Coordinates of C-alpha atoms (C1' of nucleotides) in Angstrom, one line a residue:
Chain A
M1 CA 1.4 -31.3 -12.2
M2 CA 2.6 -32.1 -9.5
K3 CA -1.2 -33.7 -8.0
M4 CA -1.2 -34.7 -10.9
F5 CA 2.1 -37.2 -10.2
F6 CA 0.8 -37.9 -6.8
Q7 CA -2.2 -38.2 -7.9
E8 CA -2.0 -40.6 -11.1
D9 CA 1.1 -42.0 -11.8
A10 CA 2.2 -42.3 -8.0
P11 CA 1.6 -44.9 -6.6
Q12 CA -0.7 -44.3 -3.3
P13 CA 1.1 -44.1 0.0
D14 CA -0.2 -47.4 1.0
E15 CA -0.2 -49.5 -2.2
Q16 CA 3.3 -48.6 -2.9
L17 CA 3.7 -49.5 1.2
R18 CA 2.9 -53.1 0.0
I19 CA 4.7 -53.1 -2.9
E20 CA 8.4 -52.7 -1.6
G21 CA 7.0 -54.7 1.3
I22 CA 8.0 -51.6 3.9
S23 CA 5.6 -51.1 7.2
S24 CA 6.8 -47.8 8.2
P25 CA 5.7 -45.2 5.7
I26 CA 9.6 -43.3 6.8
A27 CA 11.3 -45.9 4.9
A28 CA 8.3 -46.2 1.8
H29 CA 9.5 -42.6 2.2
I30 CA 13.2 -42.6 1.8
L31 CA 12.8 -45.5 -0.8
D32 CA 11.3 -43.6 -2.9
F33 CA 14.9 -41.7 -4.6
C34 CA 16.7 -44.6 -3.8
D35 CA 16.5 -47.1 -5.6
D36 CA 19.5 -47.0 -7.3
G37 CA 20.6 -49.2 -4.7
L38 CA 21.2 -47.3 -1.6
G39 CA 18.5 -47.5 -1.8
D40 CA 18.8 -51.9 -1.3
N41 CA 21.6 -50.6 0.9
L42 CA 19.2 -48.8 3.0
L43 CA 16.3 -51.7 2.8
A44 CA 19.3 -54.0 3.8
A45 CA 19.6 -51.1 6.7
V46 CA 16.2 -50.9 7.9
T47 CA 15.4 -55.4 7.8
S48 CA 18.2 -56.1 9.6
T49 CA 18.2 -53.7 12.6
S50 CA 15.0 -53.1 12.7
G51 CA 13.0 -55.8 12.9
P52 CA 9.8 -54.9 14.2
F53 CA 10.1 -52.9 10.4
A54 CA 11.4 -55.0 8.9
A55 CA 8.2 -56.6 7.4
S56 CA 5.0 -55.1 5.9
S57 CA 1.9 -56.0 7.4
E58 CA 1.7 -59.4 5.9
D59 CA 4.7 -60.4 7.4
V60 CA 4.1 -59.8 10.4
S61 CA 0.6 -61.5 10.5
S62 CA 3.2 -64.8 11.2
S63 CA 4.6 -63.2 14.4
S64 CA 2.5 -62.8 17.2
T65 CA 2.1 -59.0 17.0
A66 CA 2.2 -56.4 15.1
T67 CA 3.7 -54.1 17.3
P68 CA 6.9 -53.6 18.3
P69 CA 8.4 -55.2 21.1
L70 CA 8.7 -53.6 24.0
C71 CA 11.6 -53.7 26.6
S72 CA 11.2 -54.2 30.4
Y73 CA 14.3 -53.5 31.8
S74 CA 12.7 -52.8 35.3
D75 CA 10.4 -51.4 36.6
D76 CA 11.1 -48.4 37.4
I77 CA 11.7 -47.7 34.3
P78 CA 8.6 -47.6 31.5
E79 CA 8.5 -49.7 28.7
M80 CA 9.3 -47.9 25.8
P81 CA 8.3 -48.9 22.4
F82 CA 10.7 -50.2 19.9
S83 CA 12.1 -47.1 17.1
P84 CA 14.3 -47.7 14.2
L85 CA 14.0 -44.0 13.2
P86 CA 17.3 -42.5 14.8
C87 CA 19.9 -45.6 13.9
F88 CA 18.4 -45.1 10.8
D89 CA 18.3 -42.2 10.3
S90 CA 21.7 -41.9 11.7
T91 CA 22.8 -44.6 9.0
L92 CA 21.0 -42.2 6.3
S93 CA 21.7 -39.1 6.7
A94 CA 25.7 -40.0 6.2
L95 CA 24.4 -42.0 2.9
L96 CA 22.2 -39.1 1.7
E97 CA 24.6 -36.6 2.0
E98 CA 27.0 -38.5 -0.3
E99 CA 23.4 -39.0 -2.1
Q100 CA 23.1 -35.3 -2.7
N101 CA 26.6 -34.7 -4.0
A102 CA 25.7 -36.7 -6.2
C103 CA 22.5 -35.2 -7.7
P104 CA 21.7 -32.0 -6.6
E105 CA 18.0 -32.6 -7.3
T106 CA 18.1 -33.5 -3.9
E107 CA 17.6 -29.8 -3.2
L108 CA 14.8 -30.1 -3.9
I109 CA 13.5 -33.4 -2.1
P110 CA 12.6 -33.0 1.9
P111 CA 14.2 -33.0 3.9
I112 CA 14.1 -36.9 5.8
N113 CA 13.2 -36.8 9.8
E114 CA 14.0 -33.9 9.6
T115 CA 13.4 -33.8 13.8
L116 CA 15.3 -36.0 14.1
A117 CA 18.6 -34.4 12.1
A118 CA 18.2 -31.0 12.9
P119 CA 21.2 -30.3 15.0
G120 CA 18.9 -28.6 18.3
Y121 CA 17.7 -32.0 17.8
Y122 CA 20.8 -33.2 20.0
Q123 CA 20.1 -31.0 23.0
A124 CA 17.6 -32.5 23.4
A125 CA 18.4 -36.3 22.8
A126 CA 19.7 -36.5 25.9
G127 CA 16.3 -35.8 28.3
E128 CA 13.9 -37.7 29.1
A129 CA 11.7 -35.7 26.4
S130 CA 13.0 -38.0 23.6
I131 CA 14.3 -40.8 25.3
E132 CA 12.1 -43.0 23.3
Q133 CA 12.9 -41.5 20.5
F134 CA 16.1 -43.6 21.4
G135 CA 14.4 -46.9 22.7
Q136 CA 16.0 -49.0 21.4
S137 CA 19.7 -47.9 23.0
R138 CA 18.3 -47.8 26.5
L139 CA 19.9 -49.8 28.5
P140 CA 19.1 -52.0 31.7
Q141 CA 19.5 -50.4 34.2
S142 CA 18.2 -53.6 36.1
S143 CA 20.2 -55.5 37.9
D144 CA 20.2 -58.5 36.5
P145 CA 23.2 -60.5 36.8
L146 CA 22.0 -61.8 32.3
L147 CA 21.8 -58.0 31.8
A148 CA 24.9 -56.5 33.7
M149 CA 26.7 -58.9 31.9
Q150 CA 25.6 -58.1 28.8
M151 CA 26.2 -54.9 29.5
S152 CA 29.9 -55.6 30.0
S153 CA 32.6 -55.7 27.4
T154 CA 33.2 -59.3 27.6
A155 CA 28.9 -60.1 26.4
P156 CA 28.0 -57.1 24.8
I157 CA 25.4 -56.0 23.6
S158 CA 25.8 -55.0 19.6
M159 CA 24.5 -53.4 17.3
P160 CA 24.6 -55.9 14.2
L161 CA 25.3 -54.0 11.6
A162 CA 23.4 -54.0 8.4
P163 CA 25.0 -55.4 5.1
G164 CA 25.6 -51.9 2.0
C165 CA 26.3 -50.5 5.4
D166 CA 29.5 -48.5 5.1
E167 CA 32.3 -47.0 7.4
E168 CA 30.2 -43.6 6.8
C169 CA 27.1 -44.9 8.3
L170 CA 29.2 -46.0 11.3
T171 CA 30.9 -42.8 11.9
A172 CA 28.0 -41.3 11.3
A173 CA 26.5 -42.7 13.7
L174 CA 29.7 -42.8 15.9
A175 CA 29.3 -39.6 16.0
R176 CA 25.8 -38.8 17.3
G177 CA 26.2 -40.6 20.1
Y178 CA 23.2 -43.4 19.1
M179 CA 25.4 -46.0 17.3
S180 CA 27.1 -48.8 20.4
L181 CA 30.7 -49.0 20.7
D182 CA 30.8 -52.1 22.6
G183 CA 30.6 -55.7 21.2
A184 CA 32.0 -54.9 17.1
L185 CA 33.1 -52.0 17.5
Y186 CA 34.8 -51.1 21.5
P187 CA 34.5 -54.8 23.0
Q188 CA 36.9 -53.3 25.7
T189 CA 34.4 -49.8 26.0
G190 CA 31.4 -50.5 26.7
A191 CA 27.8 -49.6 24.7
M192 CA 27.1 -46.2 24.3
I193 CA 23.4 -44.5 24.8
P194 CA 21.7 -41.9 25.6
S195 CA 21.5 -40.7 28.9
Y196 CA 18.7 -40.1 31.8
N197 CA 20.3 -37.3 32.8
T198 CA 18.5 -34.4 31.4
E199 CA 21.5 -32.2 30.3
A200 CA 21.6 -31.5 27.4
S201 CA 23.9 -32.5 24.7
K202 CA 25.5 -35.1 27.0
V203 CA 26.0 -38.9 26.6
G204 CA 25.8 -41.9 28.7
F205 CA 28.9 -44.4 27.8
F206 CA 28.8 -47.7 30.1
N207 CA 32.3 -49.0 30.6
G208 CA 33.3 -52.2 31.4
N209 CA 35.8 -50.9 33.4
S210 CA 34.1 -48.5 34.9
A211 CA 35.1 -48.2 38.6
N212 CA 31.0 -46.4 38.7
S213 CA 29.0 -49.2 40.2
N214 CA 26.7 -48.4 37.4
G215 CA 30.2 -48.7 34.7
M216 CA 28.2 -45.7 32.6
V217 CA 30.7 -41.9 31.7
V218 CA 29.0 -39.2 31.1
L219 CA 30.5 -37.9 28.2
D220 CA 29.2 -34.3 26.8
M221 CA 28.8 -34.3 22.7
S222 CA 31.9 -32.7 22.0
D223 CA 34.1 -35.8 23.8
I224 CA 32.4 -38.3 22.0
G225 CA 35.2 -37.0 19.2
E226 CA 37.7 -36.7 21.0
Y227 CA 36.7 -40.5 21.9
Q228 CA 37.0 -41.3 19.4
R229 CA 40.0 -39.6 18.6
M230 CA 41.7 -42.0 22.6
M231 CA 40.7 -44.6 21.0
E232 CA 42.0 -44.4 18.0
G233 CA 45.3 -43.6 19.6
E234 CA 44.9 -46.4 22.0
G235 CA 44.8 -48.9 18.9
L236 CA 41.3 -49.9 19.8
T237 CA 39.7 -49.1 17.6
R238 CA 37.5 -51.4 15.9
T239 CA 36.2 -51.9 12.3
Y240 CA 33.4 -54.7 12.0
S241 CA 35.4 -55.9 9.5
D242 CA 36.6 -57.9 12.7
T243 CA 35.5 -61.9 12.5
D244 CA 36.1 -62.3 16.8
S245 CA 34.2 -58.9 17.8
M246 CA 31.4 -59.5 15.8
K247 CA 31.8 -63.5 17.0
G248 CA 30.7 -62.0 20.3
A249 CA 27.8 -60.2 19.2
Y250 CA 26.7 -61.9 16.5
S251 CA 27.5 -65.6 15.3
N252 CA 24.4 -66.7 13.9
T253 CA 24.4 -66.0 10.7
A254 CA 21.2 -67.0 10.1
E255 CA 19.6 -65.5 12.9
M256 CA 21.4 -61.8 10.8
Q257 CA 19.7 -62.6 8.3
N258 CA 16.1 -63.1 9.2
G259 CA 16.6 -59.9 10.4
G260 CA 15.2 -62.1 14.6
N261 CA 15.5 -60.8 17.3
N262 CA 18.1 -58.5 16.6
Q263 CA 16.6 -56.1 18.8
D264 CA 16.5 -58.9 21.9
L265 CA 20.6 -58.6 20.6
I266 CA 20.8 -55.1 21.0
N267 CA 18.5 -54.1 24.0
G268 CA 18.7 -56.9 26.0
C269 CA 15.5 -57.1 26.7
N270 CA 12.2 -58.1 25.2
G271 CA 11.4 -59.8 28.3
S272 CA 14.0 -62.6 27.2
P273 CA 17.3 -62.4 28.6
P274 CA 18.8 -62.7 25.2
T275 CA 19.4 -65.7 22.9
L276 CA 23.4 -66.1 23.1
P277 CA 24.2 -67.5 19.9
P278 CA 25.2 -71.1 20.4
T279 CA 28.0 -71.2 18.1
E280 CA 30.8 -70.0 16.7
T281 CA 30.4 -69.0 13.1
S282 CA 30.7 -65.8 11.6
G283 CA 28.5 -63.9 10.0
L284 CA 31.7 -61.8 8.5
E285 CA 32.6 -64.6 7.1
D286 CA 29.7 -64.0 4.9
S287 CA 30.3 -62.1 1.0
T288 CA 27.4 -60.0 1.8
F289 CA 30.4 -58.3 4.4
K290 CA 32.8 -55.9 2.3
V291 CA 34.3 -53.9 4.0
V292 CA 37.9 -51.9 4.4
R293 CA 40.0 -51.4 7.3
L294 CA 40.3 -48.0 7.3
S295 CA 43.3 -46.1 9.4
A296 CA 43.7 -44.0 12.6
E297 CA 44.1 -41.1 9.9
Q298 CA 40.6 -42.1 7.0
R299 CA 39.0 -42.7 10.0
K300 CA 39.5 -39.7 11.8
E301 CA 39.2 -38.0 8.1
K302 CA 35.8 -39.1 7.6
I303 CA 34.0 -38.7 10.7
H304 CA 35.7 -34.9 10.6
R305 CA 34.1 -34.5 7.3
Y306 CA 30.5 -36.0 8.0
I307 CA 30.2 -33.6 11.4
K308 CA 31.2 -31.0 9.7
K309 CA 29.1 -31.6 6.7
R310 CA 26.1 -32.0 9.8
N311 CA 26.7 -28.7 11.1
E312 CA 26.7 -27.0 7.5
R313 CA 22.9 -28.2 6.8
N314 CA 20.2 -26.2 6.5
F315 CA 17.4 -28.3 8.2
S316 CA 14.7 -25.2 8.3
K317 CA 12.5 -24.5 4.7
K318 CA 13.8 -23.6 2.4
I319 CA 12.2 -20.6 0.6
K320 CA 13.4 -21.3 -2.9
Y321 CA 11.6 -17.3 -4.1
A322 CA 12.1 -14.9 -1.2
C323 CA 9.8 -12.6 -2.7
R324 CA 6.8 -15.4 -3.1
K325 CA 7.4 -15.9 0.3
T326 CA 7.1 -11.5 1.5
L327 CA 4.6 -11.5 -1.1
A328 CA 2.1 -14.2 0.7
D329 CA 3.2 -12.8 4.2
S330 CA 1.7 -9.8 3.6
R331 CA -1.3 -11.8 1.1
P332 CA -4.6 -11.2 2.3
R333 CA -6.0 -14.7 3.6
V334 CA -9.3 -15.6 4.5
R335 CA -9.0 -18.9 6.8
G336 CA -5.9 -19.4 5.5
R337 CA -7.1 -19.1 1.6
F338 CA -5.5 -16.4 -0.1
A339 CA -7.6 -14.6 -0.3
K340 CA -8.7 -12.1 -3.7
N341 CA -7.5 -8.4 -4.0
D342 CA -11.4 -7.8 -5.0
E343 CA -13.0 -9.9 -2.2
L344 CA -11.0 -7.9 0.4
C345 CA -11.9 -5.4 -1.2
E346 CA -15.5 -5.4 -0.9
A347 CA -15.7 -6.8 2.1
T348 CA -13.2 -3.9 3.2
R349 CA -15.9 -1.2 2.0
S350 CA -18.9 -3.2 3.4
S351 CA -17.4 -3.2 6.8
S352 CA -16.3 0.6 7.0
Q353 CA -20.1 0.9 5.4
N354 CA -20.7 -1.2 9.1
H355 CA -18.3 1.1 10.7
E356 CA -19.2 3.9 10.3
Q357 CA -23.0 2.9 10.6
Y358 CA -22.3 1.5 14.0
G359 CA -20.0 4.4 14.9
Q360 CA -22.3 6.5 14.7
I361 CA -24.5 4.9 17.0
A362 CA -22.6 4.0 18.9
G363 CA -20.6 6.6 19.8
A364 CA -23.1 8.2 20.7
D365 CA -21.7 8.5 24.1
G366 CA -18.3 7.8 22.7
E367 CA -18.5 3.7 24.5
N368 CA -18.7 0.5 22.8
M369 CA -17.0 2.6 19.3
L370 CA -15.3 0.0 17.5
D371 CA -11.7 1.3 16.3
S372 CA -10.8 0.8 12.8
S373 CA -8.6 -2.4 13.9
D374 CA -11.4 -4.2 15.5
I375 CA -12.9 -4.4 12.1
L376 CA -9.3 -5.1 10.5
A377 CA -8.5 -8.3 13.0
H378 CA -11.9 -9.7 10.6
L379 CA -8.8 -9.8 7.8
S380 CA -6.9 -12.3 8.6
G381 CA -3.8 -10.4 6.5
I382 CA -4.6 -6.9 6.4
N383 CA -2.1 -6.0 9.0
N384 CA 0.6 -6.4 6.3
Y385 CA -1.9 -5.0 4.0
S386 CA -1.4 -2.3 3.3
Y387 CA 1.1 -1.9 0.8
K388 CA -0.4 -2.0 -2.1
Y389 CA -4.4 -2.5 -0.9
N390 CA -5.2 1.3 0.1
C391 CA -8.8 1.3 -1.4
T392 CA -9.3 0.0 1.9
I393 CA -8.0 2.8 3.8
E394 CA -9.2 4.9 1.6
S395 CA -12.6 4.1 1.6
W396 CA -12.4 4.8 5.5
I397 CA -11.1 8.4 5.2
Chain B
dT1 C1' -8.0 -58.5 26.0
dC2 C1' -11.5 -56.5 22.5
dG3 C1' -13.9 -53.0 20.7
dA4 C1' -16.1 -48.9 21.6
dA5 C1' -16.1 -43.6 22.0
dG6 C1' -13.1 -40.0 22.9
dT7 C1' -9.2 -36.8 22.1
dT8 C1' -5.0 -35.6 19.9
dT9 C1' -1.5 -35.7 16.2
dT10 C1' -0.6 -35.3 11.6
dA11 C1' -0.9 -34.5 6.9
dC12 C1' -2.9 -32.2 3.2
dG13 C1' -5.4 -29.3 0.3
dC14 C1' -7.3 -25.9 -0.9
dC15 C1' -6.5 -20.3 -2.0
dA16 C1' -4.7 -15.8 -5.1
dC17 C1' -1.1 -14.6 -7.8
dA18 C1' 4.4 -12.9 -8.6
dT19 C1' 7.2 -14.6 -10.9
dA20 C1' 10.2 -18.2 -13.6
dG21 C1' 10.9 -20.1 -17.7
dC22 C1' 9.5 -21.4 -22.0
dG23 C1' 7.7 -20.0 -27.3
dC24 C1' 6.5 -17.9 -30.8
dA25 C1' 7.3 -13.7 -33.6
Chain C
dA1 C1' 21.1 -12.2 -32.3
dA2 C1' 18.1 -9.1 -28.9
dT3 C1' 13.8 -7.6 -27.3
dG4 C1' 8.7 -8.0 -26.8
dC5 C1' 4.5 -10.3 -26.1
dG6 C1' 1.4 -14.3 -23.9
dC7 C1' 1.4 -18.6 -21.9
dT8 C1' 1.4 -21.8 -18.5
dA9 C1' 3.7 -23.9 -14.6
dT10 C1' 5.3 -22.9 -9.9
dG11 C1' 6.0 -21.5 -5.1
dT12 C1' 4.6 -19.1 -1.0
dG13 C1' 1.7 -19.2 3.9
dG14 C1' -2.3 -19.9 7.8
dC15 C1' -6.1 -22.8 8.3
dG16 C1' -9.8 -26.5 7.5
dT17 C1' -10.7 -31.0 7.9
dA18 C1' -10.2 -35.8 6.8
dA19 C1' -7.4 -39.3 8.6
dA20 C1' -4.3 -42.0 11.6
dA21 C1' -2.6 -42.6 16.4
dC22 C1' -3.6 -42.9 20.6
dT23 C1' -6.2 -42.7 25.1
dT24 C1' -9.6 -43.9 28.1
dC25 C1' -13.0 -47.2 30.0

DNA sequence: TCGAAGTTTTACGCCACATAGCGCA
DNA sequence: AATGCGCTATGTGGCGTAAAACTTC
C-alpha cells in the first residue's frame, strides 16, 4: 500500500521539488508534512535565511551559478560550501517538537536530518570533520579590517531571522549554539560560532570586548545555557523585535525579503565584503514580524523546555514490534533477502550431502576437511537459525 | 572552463513470514 | 457479548543496485 501510494499518488520527488520550488530534497521532505502553516514558516525560514537554497533550479538560472556561494575567509582556511541545514535544523527541531506534541502520528514520520539533530552530533560539531556542516557560521580569521569589523560588536554579523520564526526557534538555535548571538540578539557580546577547536562540546564565542586578539572565548556547550542566564541577568538579552539591533544587522527591507545576499551578511564573505545597508529603514517595522518580547523567566523556561525535549529525544530507529525484529534477525537470508525456510532446508541438505561426500574425500588424510561451520557460513543467517529450523542440524546428525 | 571517466556516497527495493487488525459467522 | 476463523496489511534487516554526488584528469 505504501509503495502504491508513493508511486501512484504521491508526486515524484523531482516533480514535487519543482512544484514546491524547493531545490533541497530535505526541505521538500519537510514540507511534505508541514503544509498547515508551519510549512509556510519553514519555507520562509529557508528562503530568507538560506539564500542559495531558496530558489528552485529554474529560479537559480538568473544567478551566475547554481552552486552555493563559497566563503573566502583567508588563504589558510579551505572554502566551505554554504549549507543551510544546521540553522534550519535548529529552527525546525523546535518547530517540529511542537508539531509532534500536537500530532501523535508524526511518530511514524522519520525524523528530519537525524544526523544533524542527534545528540552525538554536538560532540562532533566542534571538530574539523563536521565544521563544514556549519560553514555559514564560520567567522573569518582574516585580518581584513572590514571583516574584523564585522566580527565586532559595532558591526555585527547577524543571522537574519525569518518571518514566522518565533521565539521558540530562536531559543532552540541558541540552545544549540549555532545561531549567532551577535547583532540582532546580542550586539554587545559577539557572535557565537562553532570553533575550530577539536575539543568536543565546545563552541567558539567571539566577543568584541575581549582582550584576546581574536576576541574569541571558548565555552563548553553546557556553558551556553549559563551564558544565556548570565546575559539575561545583565539585561542584555534582546529579542529580534528590538529594532535597533536589527537595524545594524538588517536595515534593508528589500534585501531581507529577497533573501538576496543574506549569506553575505551572515558570513561576511562570498568573495567580497558584505554590503552594508545604506538606509536606516528597519525591516522589523514590517508587519510580518509579529514577535513578543519575553521576560527573562519566560525565556529561561523556553530554553529549559527545549533542552529537556532535546535530551529526551530518541534518534535511534524505532522498533515498533520487537518480536518482528527478533524474527527478522533470526530469519535466514540469501544475499540480504529473506529466504524461504524450505529453500534453506534444501540448500542445507544439499550442502550436507556435499559436505558428506567432500568429507569422505578430504577426510582421508584429515586435511582440508571442512568444518560444518564453514558450510553454514555460506548460508546467510544460519547462525541464528537453529531456533526453529532444526531440520538443518538434524540432517547432519 | 568544460566534459569525460572513474570513484564514492546515498537511497531504495527485494525477500519471507510472524503478527496485528479487521470483518464475518 | 464473546469466541474462533480467515484474510490482508504491516513490519522487520541485510544486501544488491541504480542513481546521485563527487573527484580526477
